Structure formats: C-alpha cells, structure tokens
mmCIF file of N, CA and C in Angstrom:
data_model
loop_
_atom_site.group_PDB
_atom_site.id
_atom_site.type_symbol
_atom_site.label_atom_id
_atom_site.label_comp_id
_atom_site.label_asym_id
_atom_site.label_seq_id
_atom_site.Cartn_x
_atom_site.Cartn_y
_atom_site.Cartn_z
ATOM 1 N N MET A 1 127.609 9.400 -32.597
ATOM 2 C CA MET A 1 128.851 10.139 -32.573
ATOM 3 C C MET A 1 129.644 9.806 -33.831
ATOM 4 N N ILE A 2 130.499 10.722 -34.198
ATOM 5 C CA ILE A 2 131.380 10.480 -35.338
ATOM 6 C C ILE A 2 132.828 10.650 -34.881
ATOM 7 N N ARG A 3 133.701 9.908 -35.523
ATOM 8 C CA ARG A 3 135.125 9.994 -35.201
ATOM 9 C C ARG A 3 135.781 10.939 -36.189
ATOM 10 N N GLU A 4 136.539 11.888 -35.652
ATOM 11 C CA GLU A 4 137.244 12.845 -36.485
ATOM 12 C C GLU A 4 138.739 12.587 -36.423
ATOM 13 N N THR A 5 139.434 12.980 -37.461
ATOM 14 C CA THR A 5 140.874 12.720 -37.531
ATOM 15 C C THR A 5 141.700 13.830 -36.907
ATOM 16 N N ARG A 6 141.101 15.003 -36.712
ATOM 17 C CA ARG A 6 141.868 16.082 -36.101
ATOM 18 C C ARG A 6 141.113 16.669 -34.917
ATOM 19 N N PHE A 7 141.864 17.297 -34.036
ATOM 20 C CA PHE A 7 141.311 17.870 -32.815
ATOM 21 C C PHE A 7 140.928 19.330 -33.028
ATOM 22 N N LEU A 8 139.676 19.658 -32.728
ATOM 23 C CA LEU A 8 139.201 21.039 -32.688
ATOM 24 C C LEU A 8 138.387 21.180 -31.409
ATOM 25 N N ILE A 9 138.889 21.921 -30.434
ATOM 26 C CA ILE A 9 138.206 22.032 -29.145
ATOM 27 C C ILE A 9 136.794 22.593 -29.303
ATOM 28 N N SER A 10 136.569 23.401 -30.328
ATOM 29 C CA SER A 10 135.245 23.981 -30.559
ATOM 30 C C SER A 10 134.200 22.930 -30.902
ATOM 31 N N ARG A 11 134.623 21.744 -31.335
ATOM 32 C CA ARG A 11 133.681 20.677 -31.689
ATOM 33 C C ARG A 11 133.400 19.758 -30.503
ATOM 34 N N LYS A 12 133.943 20.097 -29.329
ATOM 35 C CA LYS A 12 133.716 19.366 -28.079
ATOM 36 C C LYS A 12 133.969 17.862 -28.238
ATOM 37 N N PRO A 13 135.198 17.512 -28.623
ATOM 38 C CA PRO A 13 135.517 16.099 -28.847
ATOM 39 C C PRO A 13 135.846 15.351 -27.554
ATOM 40 N N TYR A 14 135.715 14.031 -27.641
ATOM 41 C CA TYR A 14 136.030 13.114 -26.545
ATOM 42 C C TYR A 14 137.010 12.057 -27.055
ATOM 43 N N ALA A 15 137.935 11.661 -26.195
ATOM 44 C CA ALA A 15 138.757 10.478 -26.446
ATOM 45 C C ALA A 15 138.201 9.397 -25.526
ATOM 46 N N VAL A 16 138.062 8.186 -26.030
ATOM 47 C CA VAL A 16 137.310 7.152 -25.336
ATOM 48 C C VAL A 16 138.126 5.865 -25.220
ATOM 49 N N ASP A 17 137.999 5.194 -24.070
ATOM 50 C CA ASP A 17 138.584 3.867 -23.893
ATOM 51 C C ASP A 17 137.576 2.858 -24.440
ATOM 52 N N LEU A 18 137.804 2.399 -25.654
ATOM 53 C CA LEU A 18 136.841 1.519 -26.330
ATOM 54 C C LEU A 18 136.629 0.188 -25.606
ATOM 55 N N THR A 19 137.564 -0.206 -24.746
ATOM 56 C CA THR A 19 137.437 -1.482 -24.024
ATOM 57 C C THR A 19 136.630 -1.349 -22.735
ATOM 58 N N SER A 20 136.211 -0.139 -22.385
ATOM 59 C CA SER A 20 135.583 0.085 -21.081
ATOM 60 C C SER A 20 134.057 0.050 -21.093
ATOM 61 N N LEU A 21 133.442 -0.293 -22.212
ATOM 62 C CA LEU A 21 131.978 -0.310 -22.281
ATOM 63 C C LEU A 21 131.414 -1.275 -21.250
ATOM 64 N N ARG A 22 130.448 -0.788 -20.503
ATOM 65 C CA ARG A 22 129.755 -1.623 -19.519
ATOM 66 C C ARG A 22 128.292 -1.187 -19.475
ATOM 67 N N GLY A 23 127.454 -2.076 -19.024
ATOM 68 C CA GLY A 23 126.041 -1.752 -18.946
ATOM 69 C C GLY A 23 125.206 -2.999 -18.791
ATOM 70 N N SER A 24 123.907 -2.810 -18.868
ATOM 71 C CA SER A 24 122.999 -3.949 -18.713
ATOM 72 C C SER A 24 121.715 -3.692 -19.479
ATOM 73 N N ARG A 25 121.029 -4.787 -19.739
ATOM 74 C CA ARG A 25 119.720 -4.723 -20.400
ATOM 75 C C ARG A 25 118.635 -4.528 -19.358
ATOM 76 N N THR A 26 117.645 -3.750 -19.718
ATOM 77 C CA THR A 26 116.462 -3.580 -18.881
ATOM 78 C C THR A 26 115.254 -3.874 -19.749
ATOM 79 N N GLU A 27 114.445 -4.808 -19.300
ATOM 80 C CA GLU A 27 113.235 -5.128 -20.052
ATOM 81 C C GLU A 27 112.229 -4.005 -19.913
ATOM 82 N N THR A 28 111.494 -3.749 -20.985
ATOM 83 C CA THR A 28 110.437 -2.746 -20.961
ATOM 84 C C THR A 28 109.113 -3.442 -20.654
ATOM 85 N N PRO A 29 108.092 -2.694 -20.307
ATOM 86 C CA PRO A 29 106.794 -3.306 -19.980
ATOM 87 C C PRO A 29 106.160 -4.073 -21.137
ATOM 88 N N GLN A 30 106.652 -3.903 -22.352
ATOM 89 C CA GLN A 30 106.065 -4.561 -23.511
ATOM 90 C C GLN A 30 106.372 -6.051 -23.578
ATOM 91 N N GLY A 31 107.317 -6.534 -22.811
ATOM 92 C CA GLY A 31 107.601 -7.967 -22.834
ATOM 93 C C GLY A 31 109.083 -8.277 -22.802
ATOM 94 N N SER A 32 109.380 -9.565 -22.692
ATOM 95 C CA SER A 32 110.757 -10.006 -22.498
ATOM 96 C C SER A 32 111.631 -9.826 -23.739
ATOM 97 N N ASN A 33 111.046 -9.683 -24.911
ATOM 98 C CA ASN A 33 111.847 -9.475 -26.119
ATOM 99 C C ASN A 33 112.074 -7.998 -26.406
ATOM 100 N N ASP A 34 111.540 -7.139 -25.554
ATOM 101 C CA ASP A 34 111.693 -5.700 -25.735
ATOM 102 C C ASP A 34 112.519 -5.161 -24.575
ATOM 103 N N TYR A 35 113.643 -4.532 -24.889
ATOM 104 C CA TYR A 35 114.563 -4.065 -23.853
ATOM 105 C C TYR A 35 115.303 -2.828 -24.348
ATOM 106 N N TYR A 36 116.027 -2.197 -23.441
ATOM 107 C CA TYR A 36 117.016 -1.206 -23.829
ATOM 108 C C TYR A 36 118.299 -1.521 -23.077
ATOM 109 N N PHE A 37 119.409 -1.105 -23.657
ATOM 110 C CA PHE A 37 120.719 -1.302 -23.053
ATOM 111 C C PHE A 37 121.163 0.033 -22.467
ATOM 112 N N GLY A 38 121.390 0.065 -21.170
ATOM 113 C CA GLY A 38 121.914 1.251 -20.499
ATOM 114 C C GLY A 38 123.418 1.099 -20.375
ATOM 115 N N GLY A 39 124.179 1.879 -21.144
ATOM 116 C CA GLY A 39 125.620 1.698 -21.185
ATOM 117 C C GLY A 39 126.406 2.942 -20.824
ATOM 118 N N ARG A 40 127.637 2.714 -20.385
ATOM 119 C CA ARG A 40 128.603 3.771 -20.076
ATOM 120 C C ARG A 40 129.953 3.370 -20.642
ATOM 121 N N ILE A 41 130.727 4.391 -21.050
ATOM 122 C CA ILE A 41 132.060 4.148 -21.578
ATOM 123 C C ILE A 41 132.975 5.262 -21.055
ATOM 124 N N ASP A 42 134.191 4.899 -20.622
ATOM 125 C CA ASP A 42 135.140 5.864 -20.061
ATOM 126 C C ASP A 42 135.637 6.822 -21.127
ATOM 127 N N ALA A 43 135.773 8.092 -20.748
ATOM 128 C CA ALA A 43 136.201 9.120 -21.694
ATOM 129 C C ALA A 43 137.027 10.198 -20.993
ATOM 130 N N VAL A 44 137.828 10.887 -21.795
ATOM 131 C CA VAL A 44 138.551 12.084 -21.358
ATOM 132 C C VAL A 44 138.331 13.163 -22.409
ATOM 133 N N TRP A 45 138.437 14.426 -21.994
ATOM 134 C CA TRP A 45 138.224 15.509 -22.927
ATOM 135 C C TRP A 45 138.841 16.797 -22.395
ATOM 136 N N PHE A 46 139.047 17.730 -23.307
ATOM 137 C CA PHE A 46 139.518 19.071 -22.972
ATOM 138 C C PHE A 46 138.352 20.036 -23.109
ATOM 139 N N ARG A 47 138.314 21.026 -22.240
ATOM 140 C CA ARG A 47 137.350 22.110 -22.354
ATOM 141 C C ARG A 47 138.030 23.400 -21.913
ATOM 142 N N ARG A 48 137.399 24.501 -22.227
ATOM 143 C CA ARG A 48 137.873 25.807 -21.770
ATOM 144 C C ARG A 48 136.931 26.278 -20.679
ATOM 145 N N ARG A 49 137.488 26.676 -19.540
ATOM 146 C CA ARG A 49 136.716 27.210 -18.410
ATOM 147 C C ARG A 49 137.312 28.553 -18.028
ATOM 148 N N ARG A 50 136.540 29.593 -18.218
ATOM 149 C CA ARG A 50 136.993 30.947 -17.881
ATOM 150 C C ARG A 50 138.344 31.262 -18.517
ATOM 151 N N GLY A 51 138.513 30.861 -19.770
ATOM 152 C CA GLY A 51 139.721 31.155 -20.514
ATOM 153 C C GLY A 51 140.890 30.214 -20.255
ATOM 154 N N VAL A 52 140.680 29.191 -19.448
ATOM 155 C CA VAL A 52 141.745 28.235 -19.105
ATOM 156 C C VAL A 52 141.385 26.867 -19.678
ATOM 157 N N THR A 53 142.348 26.222 -20.328
ATOM 158 C CA THR A 53 142.125 24.870 -20.834
ATOM 159 C C THR A 53 142.239 23.882 -19.672
ATOM 160 N N VAL A 54 141.248 22.998 -19.550
ATOM 161 C CA VAL A 54 141.236 21.980 -18.501
ATOM 162 C C VAL A 54 141.111 20.601 -19.134
ATOM 163 N N ALA A 55 141.625 19.604 -18.425
ATOM 164 C CA ALA A 55 141.490 18.205 -18.835
ATOM 165 C C ALA A 55 140.466 17.555 -17.915
ATOM 166 N N CYS A 56 139.507 16.834 -18.501
ATOM 167 C CA CYS A 56 138.424 16.207 -17.746
ATOM 168 C C CYS A 56 138.447 14.698 -17.949
ATOM 169 N N ILE A 57 137.967 13.991 -16.935
ATOM 170 C CA ILE A 57 137.839 12.542 -17.019
ATOM 171 C C ILE A 57 136.464 12.160 -16.490
ATOM 172 N N GLY A 58 135.856 11.180 -17.126
ATOM 173 C CA GLY A 58 134.528 10.743 -16.712
ATOM 174 C C GLY A 58 134.021 9.679 -17.653
ATOM 175 N N ASP A 59 132.734 9.754 -17.975
ATOM 176 C CA ASP A 59 132.181 8.785 -18.918
ATOM 177 C C ASP A 59 131.046 9.379 -19.722
ATOM 178 N N LEU A 60 130.739 8.688 -20.806
ATOM 179 C CA LEU A 60 129.595 8.997 -21.646
ATOM 180 C C LEU A 60 128.570 7.891 -21.416
ATOM 181 N N TRP A 61 127.294 8.236 -21.387
ATOM 182 C CA TRP A 61 126.253 7.234 -21.164
ATOM 183 C C TRP A 61 125.168 7.371 -22.228
ATOM 184 N N ASP A 62 124.460 6.274 -22.433
ATOM 185 C CA ASP A 62 123.354 6.288 -23.389
ATOM 186 C C ASP A 62 122.466 5.072 -23.151
ATOM 187 N N LEU A 63 121.197 5.198 -23.541
ATOM 188 C CA LEU A 63 120.244 4.088 -23.564
ATOM 189 C C LEU A 63 120.075 3.714 -25.022
ATOM 190 N N GLN A 64 120.313 2.445 -25.354
ATOM 191 C CA GLN A 64 120.304 2.045 -26.759
ATOM 192 C C GLN A 64 119.551 0.743 -26.987
ATOM 193 N N TYR A 65 119.036 0.625 -28.188
ATOM 194 C CA TYR A 65 118.486 -0.623 -28.703
ATOM 195 C C TYR A 65 118.829 -0.661 -30.186
ATOM 196 N N PRO A 66 119.415 -1.697 -30.660
ATOM 197 C CA PRO A 66 119.787 -2.924 -29.955
ATOM 198 C C PRO A 66 121.074 -2.738 -29.146
ATOM 199 N N GLU A 67 121.379 -3.740 -28.347
ATOM 200 C CA GLU A 67 122.596 -3.710 -27.547
ATOM 201 C C GLU A 67 123.807 -3.634 -28.467
ATOM 202 N N PRO A 68 124.732 -2.710 -28.210
ATOM 203 C CA PRO A 68 125.899 -2.579 -29.081
ATOM 204 C C PRO A 68 126.842 -3.767 -28.952
ATOM 205 N N ALA A 69 127.538 -4.061 -30.039
ATOM 206 C CA ALA A 69 128.472 -5.188 -30.061
ATOM 207 C C ALA A 69 129.756 -4.872 -29.298
ATOM 208 N N ASP A 70 130.160 -3.597 -29.291
ATOM 209 C CA ASP A 70 131.410 -3.203 -28.644
ATOM 210 C C ASP A 70 131.407 -1.687 -28.442
ATOM 211 N N GLY A 71 132.523 -1.164 -27.926
ATOM 212 C CA GLY A 71 132.619 0.259 -27.643
ATOM 213 C C GLY A 71 132.464 1.133 -28.866
ATOM 214 N N ARG A 72 133.050 0.747 -29.986
ATOM 215 C CA ARG A 72 132.934 1.529 -31.224
ATOM 216 C C ARG A 72 131.477 1.572 -31.683
ATOM 217 N N HIS A 73 130.798 0.434 -31.644
ATOM 218 C CA HIS A 73 129.387 0.374 -32.041
ATOM 219 C C HIS A 73 128.531 1.246 -31.113
ATOM 220 N N PHE A 74 128.831 1.218 -29.822
ATOM 221 C CA PHE A 74 128.124 2.057 -28.849
ATOM 222 C C PHE A 74 128.227 3.533 -29.246
ATOM 223 N N LEU A 75 129.445 3.982 -29.573
ATOM 224 C CA LEU A 75 129.645 5.384 -29.954
ATOM 225 C C LEU A 75 128.950 5.708 -31.271
ATOM 226 N N GLU A 76 129.013 4.813 -32.236
ATOM 227 C CA GLU A 76 128.365 5.053 -33.530
ATOM 228 C C GLU A 76 126.851 5.172 -33.399
ATOM 229 N N GLN A 77 126.260 4.463 -32.424
ATOM 230 C CA GLN A 77 124.811 4.532 -32.193
ATOM 231 C C GLN A 77 124.423 5.710 -31.301
ATOM 232 N N HIS A 78 125.390 6.304 -30.601
ATOM 233 C CA HIS A 78 125.130 7.377 -29.640
ATOM 234 C C HIS A 78 124.891 8.686 -30.396
ATOM 235 N N GLU A 79 123.659 9.179 -30.379
ATOM 236 C CA GLU A 79 123.300 10.350 -31.175
ATOM 237 C C GLU A 79 122.950 11.582 -30.353
ATOM 238 N N ASP A 80 122.641 11.417 -29.084
ATOM 239 C CA ASP A 80 122.144 12.532 -28.273
ATOM 240 C C ASP A 80 123.243 13.046 -27.343
ATOM 241 N N GLY A 81 123.891 14.129 -27.742
ATOM 242 C CA GLY A 81 124.985 14.666 -26.957
ATOM 243 C C GLY A 81 124.625 15.882 -26.126
ATOM 244 N N ARG A 82 123.338 16.145 -25.925
ATOM 245 C CA ARG A 82 122.959 17.382 -25.228
ATOM 246 C C ARG A 82 123.438 17.427 -23.787
ATOM 247 N N TYR A 83 123.690 16.265 -23.152
ATOM 248 C CA TYR A 83 124.151 16.266 -21.765
ATOM 249 C C TYR A 83 125.664 16.177 -21.660
ATOM 250 N N GLY A 84 126.352 15.845 -22.754
ATOM 251 C CA GLY A 84 127.806 15.737 -22.721
ATOM 252 C C GLY A 84 128.268 14.589 -21.846
ATOM 253 N N GLY A 85 129.493 14.671 -21.370
ATOM 254 C CA GLY A 85 130.046 13.635 -20.513
ATOM 255 C C GLY A 85 129.769 13.912 -19.047
ATOM 256 N N ASP A 86 129.701 12.860 -18.261
ATOM 257 C CA ASP A 86 129.602 12.996 -16.806
ATOM 258 C C ASP A 86 131.025 13.153 -16.279
ATOM 259 N N THR A 87 131.353 14.340 -15.769
ATOM 260 C CA THR A 87 132.700 14.620 -15.294
ATOM 261 C C THR A 87 132.889 14.068 -13.889
ATOM 262 N N HIS A 88 133.929 13.249 -13.712
ATOM 263 C CA HIS A 88 134.273 12.715 -12.396
ATOM 264 C C HIS A 88 135.455 13.457 -11.802
ATOM 265 N N GLY A 89 136.306 14.020 -12.668
ATOM 266 C CA GLY A 89 137.468 14.773 -12.215
ATOM 267 C C GLY A 89 137.919 15.759 -13.271
ATOM 268 N N ARG A 90 138.572 16.847 -12.812
ATOM 269 C CA ARG A 90 139.036 17.870 -13.734
ATOM 270 C C ARG A 90 140.346 18.441 -13.193
ATOM 271 N N TRP A 91 141.300 18.681 -14.094
ATOM 272 C CA TRP A 91 142.604 19.221 -13.751
ATOM 273 C C TRP A 91 142.869 20.460 -14.605
ATOM 274 N N ASP A 92 143.224 21.579 -13.969
ATOM 275 C CA ASP A 92 143.491 22.816 -14.708
ATOM 276 C C ASP A 92 144.971 23.191 -14.711
ATOM 277 N N GLY A 93 145.833 22.319 -14.240
ATOM 278 C CA GLY A 93 147.264 22.594 -14.171
ATOM 279 C C GLY A 93 147.717 23.044 -12.796
ATOM 280 N N GLU A 94 146.761 23.461 -11.961
ATOM 281 C CA GLU A 94 147.077 23.890 -10.604
ATOM 282 C C GLU A 94 146.258 23.175 -9.545
ATOM 283 N N SER A 95 145.004 22.891 -9.868
ATOM 284 C CA SER A 95 144.149 22.254 -8.867
ATOM 285 C C SER A 95 143.258 21.192 -9.506
ATOM 286 N N TYR A 96 142.860 20.253 -8.670
ATOM 287 C CA TYR A 96 142.002 19.141 -9.075
ATOM 288 C C TYR A 96 140.617 19.383 -8.510
ATOM 289 N N TRP A 97 139.591 19.095 -9.308
ATOM 290 C CA TRP A 97 138.213 19.112 -8.841
ATOM 291 C C TRP A 97 137.630 17.729 -9.045
ATOM 292 N N GLY A 98 136.920 17.216 -8.041
ATOM 293 C CA GLY A 98 136.215 15.950 -8.168
ATOM 294 C C GLY A 98 135.766 15.465 -6.807
ATOM 295 N N ASN A 99 134.650 14.815 -6.761
ATOM 296 C CA ASN A 99 134.111 14.281 -5.517
ATOM 297 C C ASN A 99 134.312 12.768 -5.513
ATOM 298 N N VAL A 100 135.576 12.362 -5.426
ATOM 299 C CA VAL A 100 135.941 10.953 -5.450
ATOM 300 C C VAL A 100 136.954 10.686 -4.342
ATOM 301 N N THR A 101 137.262 9.427 -4.119
ATOM 302 C CA THR A 101 138.228 9.083 -3.084
ATOM 303 C C THR A 101 139.628 9.550 -3.477
ATOM 304 N N LEU A 102 140.514 9.626 -2.499
ATOM 305 C CA LEU A 102 141.895 10.021 -2.773
ATOM 306 C C LEU A 102 142.553 9.063 -3.764
ATOM 307 N N GLU A 103 142.273 7.771 -3.632
ATOM 308 C CA GLU A 103 142.819 6.779 -4.563
ATOM 309 C C GLU A 103 142.347 7.058 -5.997
ATOM 310 N N GLN A 104 141.071 7.383 -6.167
ATOM 311 C CA GLN A 104 140.552 7.708 -7.497
ATOM 312 C C GLN A 104 141.159 9.002 -8.024
ATOM 313 N N GLN A 105 141.351 9.999 -7.148
ATOM 314 C CA GLN A 105 141.994 11.247 -7.560
ATOM 315 C C GLN A 105 143.391 10.970 -8.101
ATOM 316 N N GLU A 106 144.145 10.130 -7.432
ATOM 317 C CA GLU A 106 145.489 9.797 -7.882
ATOM 318 C C GLU A 106 145.464 9.106 -9.240
ATOM 319 N N ARG A 107 144.498 8.186 -9.453
ATOM 320 C CA ARG A 107 144.366 7.532 -10.758
ATOM 321 C C ARG A 107 143.995 8.549 -11.832
ATOM 322 N N HIS A 108 143.077 9.449 -11.505
ATOM 323 C CA HIS A 108 142.681 10.485 -12.460
ATOM 324 C C HIS A 108 143.865 11.366 -12.820
ATOM 325 N N LEU A 109 144.599 11.835 -11.815
ATOM 326 C CA LEU A 109 145.716 12.744 -12.066
ATOM 327 C C LEU A 109 146.837 12.081 -12.857
ATOM 328 N N ALA A 110 146.979 10.754 -12.717
ATOM 329 C CA ALA A 110 147.984 10.038 -13.509
ATOM 330 C C ALA A 110 147.666 10.124 -15.001
ATOM 331 N N ILE A 111 146.416 10.327 -15.342
ATOM 332 C CA ILE A 111 145.994 10.500 -16.740
ATOM 333 C C ILE A 111 145.912 11.985 -17.097
ATOM 334 N N LEU A 112 145.306 12.790 -16.213
ATOM 335 C CA LEU A 112 145.024 14.189 -16.538
ATOM 336 C C LEU A 112 146.263 15.076 -16.591
ATOM 337 N N ARG A 113 147.220 14.859 -15.695
ATOM 338 C CA ARG A 113 148.430 15.708 -15.707
ATOM 339 C C ARG A 113 149.180 15.610 -17.033
ATOM 340 N N PRO A 114 149.562 14.388 -17.473
ATOM 341 C CA PRO A 114 150.255 14.321 -18.767
ATOM 342 C C PRO A 114 149.352 14.704 -19.943
ATOM 343 N N MET A 115 148.055 14.475 -19.802
ATOM 344 C CA MET A 115 147.125 14.852 -20.869
ATOM 345 C C MET A 115 147.161 16.359 -21.096
ATOM 346 N N LEU A 116 147.048 17.131 -20.014
ATOM 347 C CA LEU A 116 147.064 18.584 -20.144
ATOM 348 C C LEU A 116 148.441 19.079 -20.590
ATOM 349 N N ALA A 117 149.492 18.465 -20.075
ATOM 350 C CA ALA A 117 150.860 18.865 -20.445
ATOM 351 C C ALA A 117 151.140 18.621 -21.926
ATOM 352 N N ASN A 118 150.488 17.629 -22.518
ATOM 353 C CA ASN A 118 150.702 17.272 -23.925
ATOM 354 C C ASN A 118 149.542 17.702 -24.824
ATOM 355 N N TYR A 119 148.753 18.666 -24.366
ATOM 356 C CA TYR A 119 147.594 19.163 -25.107
ATOM 357 C C TYR A 119 147.950 19.416 -26.563
ATOM 358 N N PRO A 120 147.180 18.940 -27.509
ATOM 359 C CA PRO A 120 145.922 18.207 -27.449
ATOM 360 C C PRO A 120 146.076 16.716 -27.748
ATOM 361 N N ALA A 121 147.171 16.124 -27.366
ATOM 362 C CA ALA A 121 147.416 14.709 -27.663
ATOM 363 C C ALA A 121 146.402 13.802 -26.967
ATOM 364 N N ILE A 122 146.113 12.675 -27.606
ATOM 365 C CA ILE A 122 145.225 11.659 -27.036
ATOM 366 C C ILE A 122 146.034 10.822 -26.053
ATOM 367 N N PRO A 123 145.536 10.629 -24.826
ATOM 368 C CA PRO A 123 146.265 9.811 -23.849
ATOM 369 C C PRO A 123 146.380 8.354 -24.316
ATOM 370 N N PRO A 124 147.448 7.665 -23.915
ATOM 371 C CA PRO A 124 147.584 6.245 -24.261
ATOM 372 C C PRO A 124 146.370 5.444 -23.779
ATOM 373 N N GLY A 125 145.920 4.515 -24.614
ATOM 374 C CA GLY A 125 144.781 3.664 -24.265
ATOM 375 C C GLY A 125 143.431 4.237 -24.660
ATOM 376 N N TYR A 126 143.417 5.447 -25.199
ATOM 377 C CA TYR A 126 142.170 6.094 -25.606
ATOM 378 C C TYR A 126 142.133 6.250 -27.123
ATOM 379 N N ASP A 127 140.924 6.294 -27.678
ATOM 380 C CA ASP A 127 140.704 6.455 -29.105
ATOM 381 C C ASP A 127 139.967 7.774 -29.321
ATOM 382 N N GLY A 128 140.396 8.566 -30.254
ATOM 383 C CA GLY A 128 139.710 9.833 -30.460
ATOM 384 C C GLY A 128 140.054 10.404 -31.813
ATOM 385 N N TRP A 129 139.407 11.419 -32.130
ATOM 386 C CA TRP A 129 138.481 12.214 -31.324
ATOM 387 C C TRP A 129 137.049 11.973 -31.791
ATOM 388 N N TRP A 130 136.123 11.763 -30.841
ATOM 389 C CA TRP A 130 134.715 11.496 -31.118
ATOM 390 C C TRP A 130 133.889 12.733 -30.760
ATOM 391 N N THR A 131 132.942 13.094 -31.613
ATOM 392 C CA THR A 131 132.116 14.266 -31.362
ATOM 393 C C THR A 131 130.656 13.983 -31.726
ATOM 394 N N PHE A 132 129.770 14.747 -31.110
ATOM 395 C CA PHE A 132 128.345 14.674 -31.435
ATOM 396 C C PHE A 132 127.982 15.626 -32.567
ATOM 397 N N GLN A 133 128.862 16.534 -32.915
ATOM 398 C CA GLN A 133 128.550 17.553 -33.914
ATOM 399 C C GLN A 133 128.571 16.971 -35.326
ATOM 400 N N ALA A 134 127.709 17.501 -36.170
ATOM 401 C CA ALA A 134 127.594 17.032 -37.543
ATOM 402 C C ALA A 134 128.900 17.267 -38.309
ATOM 403 N N PRO A 135 129.205 16.389 -39.258
ATOM 404 C CA PRO A 135 130.423 16.573 -40.051
ATOM 405 C C PRO A 135 130.393 17.883 -40.815
ATOM 406 N N ARG A 136 131.576 18.431 -41.025
ATOM 407 C CA ARG A 136 131.687 19.671 -41.804
ATOM 408 C C ARG A 136 132.011 19.366 -43.231
#
C-alpha cells in the first residue's frame, strides 16, 4: 500500500489505526525457520453505494513474510488489495448495517457518525489515506 496526501474516493483509500496491528506467526511445512505472519489492522473508509456516500469500519488483513515491525511496515508490505477491507459496520447517515453486538454497533457509530458528517476528514486516531492503487 502507499500513503497519499490527499483524499480521492476513486482511489479507494483507507484510514488506518497504526497501533492496532495484531496477528501471529504460522510455521510452514518447510520447518521452524519458515513461517508467515497473518495480520490484521483496524481501518475505516468511505465508499459510494447506489449514489450514496457511506462510512465503513473494519480491518485489512494480509499474510506476510517477514513479520512486520509495526503497523506502517505492515501497510508498506501489503500489496494485494483485490479483496479490500473486511467490513464490520457501515453507516449511510440514516441506517447502520453490521452483524455485531449492540455494544459494538455503538462503538462503530461513535466513529462512523462524525466521520460521515465531516466527510472526507480522517477520524481522530487514524492515519491516512492508504491505497492499493499505483501512484499517479
């Protein structure tokens, strides 16, 4: 992924909580010195759905070797964006979508409501904008 200085929804950017990287090593059949790191990092993003701008919350995931040093390194090594982010919740200004507990919905909406209201500002605690698209 690359970090861009300006927001263009057409480039499908993500804002990411760089402190939220989590994951684990899995050894491969080749031996104990051969592994991959399965990691996830929290993210938010805007998309257009049927002509309406929506705010989404979820995470980005990747399998990497070597294990990244931190969230920024994880994103810099993340090259395959064909699956995009895993959406856990979405807010369109009128209704919430997500298959999570009520407590999680409330946490999501505390981020998504002001995010959509302040479009295209990056929410506090997030770093952006990160995209999989090649630089222009």
